[in-house]
CSV table of N, CA and C in Angstrom, one decimal:
chain,number,residue,atom,x,y,z
A,1,PHE,N,2.7,-4.0,16.5
A,1,PHE,CA,1.7,-4.7,15.8
A,1,PHE,C,0.9,-3.7,15.0
A,2,ALA,N,0.9,-4.0,13.7
A,2,ALA,CA,0.2,-3.1,12.8
A,2,ALA,C,-1.2,-3.7,12.4
A,3,PRO,N,-2.2,-2.9,12.3
A,3,PRO,CA,-3.6,-3.4,12.0
A,3,PRO,C,-3.8,-3.7,10.5
A,4,LEU,N,-3.0,-4.7,10.0
A,4,LEU,CA,-3.0,-4.9,8.6
A,4,LEU,C,-4.4,-5.4,8.1
A,5,THR,N,-4.9,-6.5,8.7
A,5,THR,CA,-6.1,-7.0,8.2
A,5,THR,C,-7.3,-6.1,8.4
A,6,THR,N,-7.4,-5.4,9.6
A,6,THR,CA,-8.5,-4.5,9.9
A,6,THR,C,-8.5,-3.4,8.8
A,7,GLU,N,-7.4,-2.8,8.6
A,7,GLU,CA,-7.3,-1.7,7.6
A,7,GLU,C,-7.6,-2.2,6.2
A,8,ALA,N,-7.1,-3.3,5.9
A,8,ALA,CA,-7.3,-3.9,4.5
A,8,ALA,C,-8.8,-4.1,4.3
A,9,MET,N,-9.5,-4.6,5.3
A,9,MET,CA,-10.9,-4.8,5.1
A,9,MET,C,-11.7,-3.5,5.0
A,10,LYS,N,-11.2,-2.5,5.6
A,10,LYS,CA,-11.8,-1.1,5.4
A,10,LYS,C,-11.7,-0.7,4.0
A,11,LEU,N,-10.6,-1.1,3.3
A,11,LEU,CA,-10.4,-0.8,1.9
A,11,LEU,C,-11.2,-1.8,1.0
A,12,GLY,N,-11.8,-2.8,1.5
A,12,GLY,CA,-12.7,-3.7,0.8
A,12,GLY,C,-12.1,-5.1,0.5
A,13,ASN,N,-10.9,-5.4,0.8
A,13,ASN,CA,-10.3,-6.7,0.5
A,13,ASN,C,-9.1,-7.0,1.4
A,14,ILE,N,-9.1,-8.1,2.0
A,14,ILE,CA,-8.0,-8.5,2.9
A,14,ILE,C,-6.7,-8.5,2.2
A,15,LYS,N,-6.7,-8.7,0.9
A,15,LYS,CA,-5.5,-8.7,0.1
A,15,LYS,C,-4.7,-7.4,0.1
A,16,PHE,N,-5.4,-6.3,0.5
A,16,PHE,CA,-4.7,-5.0,0.6
A,16,PHE,C,-3.7,-5.0,1.8
A,17,ALA,N,-3.8,-6.0,2.6
A,17,ALA,CA,-2.9,-6.1,3.8
A,17,ALA,C,-1.4,-6.1,3.3
A,18,ASN,N,-1.2,-6.8,2.1
A,18,ASN,CA,0.1,-6.8,1.5
A,18,ASN,C,0.7,-5.4,1.2
A,19,SER,N,-0.2,-4.6,0.7
A,19,SER,CA,0.2,-3.3,0.3
A,19,SER,C,0.5,-2.4,1.5
A,20,ILE,N,-0.3,-2.6,2.6
A,20,ILE,CA,-0.1,-1.9,3.8
A,20,ILE,C,1.3,-2.3,4.4
A,21,ALA,N,1.6,-3.6,4.4
A,21,ALA,CA,2.8,-4.1,4.9
A,21,ALA,C,4.0,-3.6,4.1
A,22,LEU,N,3.8,-3.5,2.8
A,22,LEU,CA,4.8,-2.9,1.9
A,22,LEU,C,5.1,-1.5,2.3
A,23,GLY,N,4.1,-0.7,2.5
A,23,GLY,CA,4.2,0.7,2.9
A,23,GLY,C,5.0,0.8,4.2
A,24,ILE,N,4.8,-0.1,5.2
A,24,ILE,CA,5.5,0.0,6.4
A,24,ILE,C,7.0,-0.4,6.1
A,25,LEU,N,7.2,-1.4,5.4
A,25,LEU,CA,8.6,-1.8,5.1
A,25,LEU,C,9.4,-0.7,4.3
A,26,MET,N,8.7,-0.1,3.3
A,26,MET,CA,9.3,0.9,2.5
A,26,MET,C,9.7,2.1,3.4
A,27,LYS,N,8.9,2.5,4.3
A,27,LYS,CA,9.2,3.6,5.2
A,27,LYS,C,10.4,3.3,6.1
A,28,LEU,N,10.4,2.0,6.6
A,28,LEU,CA,11.5,1.7,7.5
A,28,LEU,C,12.8,1.3,6.9
A,29,CYS,N,12.8,0.8,5.7
A,29,CYS,CA,14.0,0.2,5.1
A,29,CYS,C,14.4,0.7,3.7
A,30,SER,N,13.7,1.7,3.2
A,30,SER,CA,14.0,2.0,1.8
A,30,SER,C,14.0,3.5,1.5
A,31,ASN,N,14.7,3.9,0.4
A,31,ASN,CA,14.7,5.3,0.0
A,31,ASN,C,14.0,5.5,-1.3
A,32,LEU,N,13.1,4.5,-1.7
A,32,LEU,CA,12.3,4.7,-2.9
A,32,LEU,C,11.3,5.8,-2.7
A,33,SER,N,11.1,6.5,-3.8
A,33,SER,CA,10.1,7.6,-3.8
A,33,SER,C,8.7,7.1,-3.9
A,34,MET,N,7.8,7.9,-3.5
A,34,MET,CA,6.4,7.6,-3.7
A,34,MET,C,6.0,7.5,-5.1
A,35,ASP,N,6.6,8.3,-6.0
A,35,ASP,CA,6.3,8.2,-7.4
A,35,ASP,C,6.7,6.9,-8.0
A,36,MET,N,7.9,6.4,-7.5
A,36,MET,CA,8.3,5.1,-8.0
A,36,MET,C,7.4,3.9,-7.6
A,37,VAL,N,6.9,4.0,-6.4
A,37,VAL,CA,5.9,3.0,-5.9
A,37,VAL,C,4.6,3.1,-6.6
A,38,SER,N,4.1,4.3,-6.9
A,38,SER,CA,2.9,4.5,-7.6
A,38,SER,C,3.0,3.9,-9.0
A,39,CYS,N,4.1,4.2,-9.6
A,39,CYS,CA,4.4,3.7,-11.0
A,39,CYS,C,4.5,2.2,-11.0
A,40,ALA,N,5.1,1.6,-10.0
A,40,ALA,CA,5.1,0.1,-9.9
A,40,ALA,C,3.7,-0.5,-9.8
A,41,PHE,N,2.9,0.1,-9.0
A,41,PHE,CA,1.5,-0.4,-8.9
A,41,PHE,C,0.8,-0.2,-10.3
A,42,GLU,N,1.0,0.9,-10.9
A,42,GLU,CA,0.3,1.1,-12.2
A,42,GLU,C,0.8,0.0,-13.2
A,43,LYS,N,2.0,-0.3,-13.2
A,43,LYS,CA,2.6,-1.3,-14.2
A,43,LYS,C,2.1,-2.7,-13.8
A,44,LEU,N,2.1,-3.0,-12.5
A,44,LEU,CA,1.7,-4.4,-12.1
A,44,LEU,C,0.2,-4.6,-12.2
A,45,LEU,N,-0.6,-3.6,-12.1
A,45,LEU,CA,-2.0,-3.7,-12.1
A,45,LEU,C,-2.7,-3.1,-13.3
A,46,LYS,N,-1.9,-3.0,-14.4
A,46,LYS,CA,-2.5,-2.3,-15.6
A,46,LYS,C,-3.8,-2.9,-16.1
A,47,ILE,N,-4.0,-4.2,-15.9
A,47,ILE,CA,-5.2,-4.9,-16.3
A,47,ILE,C,-6.3,-4.6,-15.3
A,48,LYS,N,-6.0,-4.4,-14.1
A,48,LYS,CA,-7.0,-4.2,-13.0
A,48,LYS,C,-6.9,-2.8,-12.5
A,49,LYS,N,-7.2,-1.9,-13.4
A,49,LYS,CA,-7.1,-0.4,-13.1
A,49,LYS,C,-7.9,0.0,-11.8
A,50,ASP,N,-9.0,-0.7,-11.5
A,50,ASP,CA,-9.8,-0.3,-10.4
A,50,ASP,C,-9.0,-0.6,-9.0
A,51,LEU,N,-8.0,-1.5,-9.1
A,51,LEU,CA,-7.2,-1.8,-7.9
A,51,LEU,C,-6.0,-0.9,-7.6
A,52,ILE,N,-5.6,-0.1,-8.6
A,52,ILE,CA,-4.4,0.7,-8.5
A,52,ILE,C,-4.5,1.6,-7.3
A,53,GLN,N,-5.6,2.5,-7.3
A,53,GLN,CA,-5.7,3.5,-6.3
A,53,GLN,C,-5.9,2.9,-4.9
A,54,LYS,N,-6.6,1.8,-4.8
A,54,LYS,CA,-6.8,1.1,-3.5
A,54,LYS,C,-5.5,0.6,-3.0
A,55,ASN,N,-4.7,0.0,-3.8
A,55,ASN,CA,-3.4,-0.5,-3.4
A,55,ASN,C,-2.5,0.7,-3.0
A,56,ILE,N,-2.6,1.8,-3.7
A,56,ILE,CA,-1.8,3.0,-3.3
A,56,ILE,C,-2.3,3.5,-2.0
A,57,ASP,N,-3.6,3.5,-1.8
A,57,ASP,CA,-4.1,4.0,-0.5
A,57,ASP,C,-3.7,3.0,0.6
A,58,ALA,N,-3.7,1.7,0.4
A,58,ALA,CA,-3.2,0.8,1.4
A,58,ALA,C,-1.7,1.0,1.7
A,59,PHE,N,-0.9,1.2,0.6
A,59,PHE,CA,0.5,1.4,0.8
A,59,PHE,C,0.7,2.7,1.7
A,60,LEU,N,0.0,3.8,1.3
A,60,LEU,CA,0.1,5.0,2.1
A,60,LEU,C,-0.3,4.9,3.5
A,61,PHE,N,-1.3,4.1,3.8
A,61,PHE,CA,-1.7,3.8,5.2
A,61,PHE,C,-0.5,3.2,5.9
A,62,GLY,N,0.1,2.1,5.3
A,62,GLY,CA,1.2,1.5,6.0
A,62,GLY,C,2.4,2.4,6.1
A,63,TYR,N,2.7,3.2,5.1
A,63,TYR,CA,3.8,4.1,5.2
A,63,TYR,C,3.6,5.1,6.3
A,64,ASN,N,2.4,5.7,6.4
A,64,ASN,CA,2.0,6.7,7.4
A,64,ASN,C,2.0,6.1,8.8
A,65,TYR,N,1.5,4.8,8.8
A,65,TYR,CA,1.5,4.1,10.1
A,65,TYR,C,2.9,3.9,10.7
A,66,ALA,N,3.9,3.6,9.8
A,66,ALA,CA,5.3,3.5,10.2
A,66,ALA,C,5.8,4.9,10.7
A,67,VAL,N,5.4,5.9,10.1
A,67,VAL,CA,5.8,7.3,10.5
A,67,VAL,C,5.3,7.6,11.8
A,68,GLU,N,4.0,7.4,12.0
A,68,GLU,CA,3.3,7.8,13.2
A,68,GLU,C,3.5,6.8,14.4
A,69,GLY,N,3.6,5.5,14.0
A,69,GLY,CA,3.6,4.4,15.0
A,69,GLY,C,5.0,4.2,15.6
């Protein structure tokens, strides 16, 4: 059980739970690099630049949770 909603709320929005979940999935199931993921967030959120870093932070939390958990 991963603390998706709790950690998402710490980042300021429950919607960041999706990025946390993505981080967990990426660590467990993929060989994509962190640079590729960061680039994807930048392209997807180019209009909402203030959300790019928070989504990357959420992703990294999930990724690291998968490593440590």
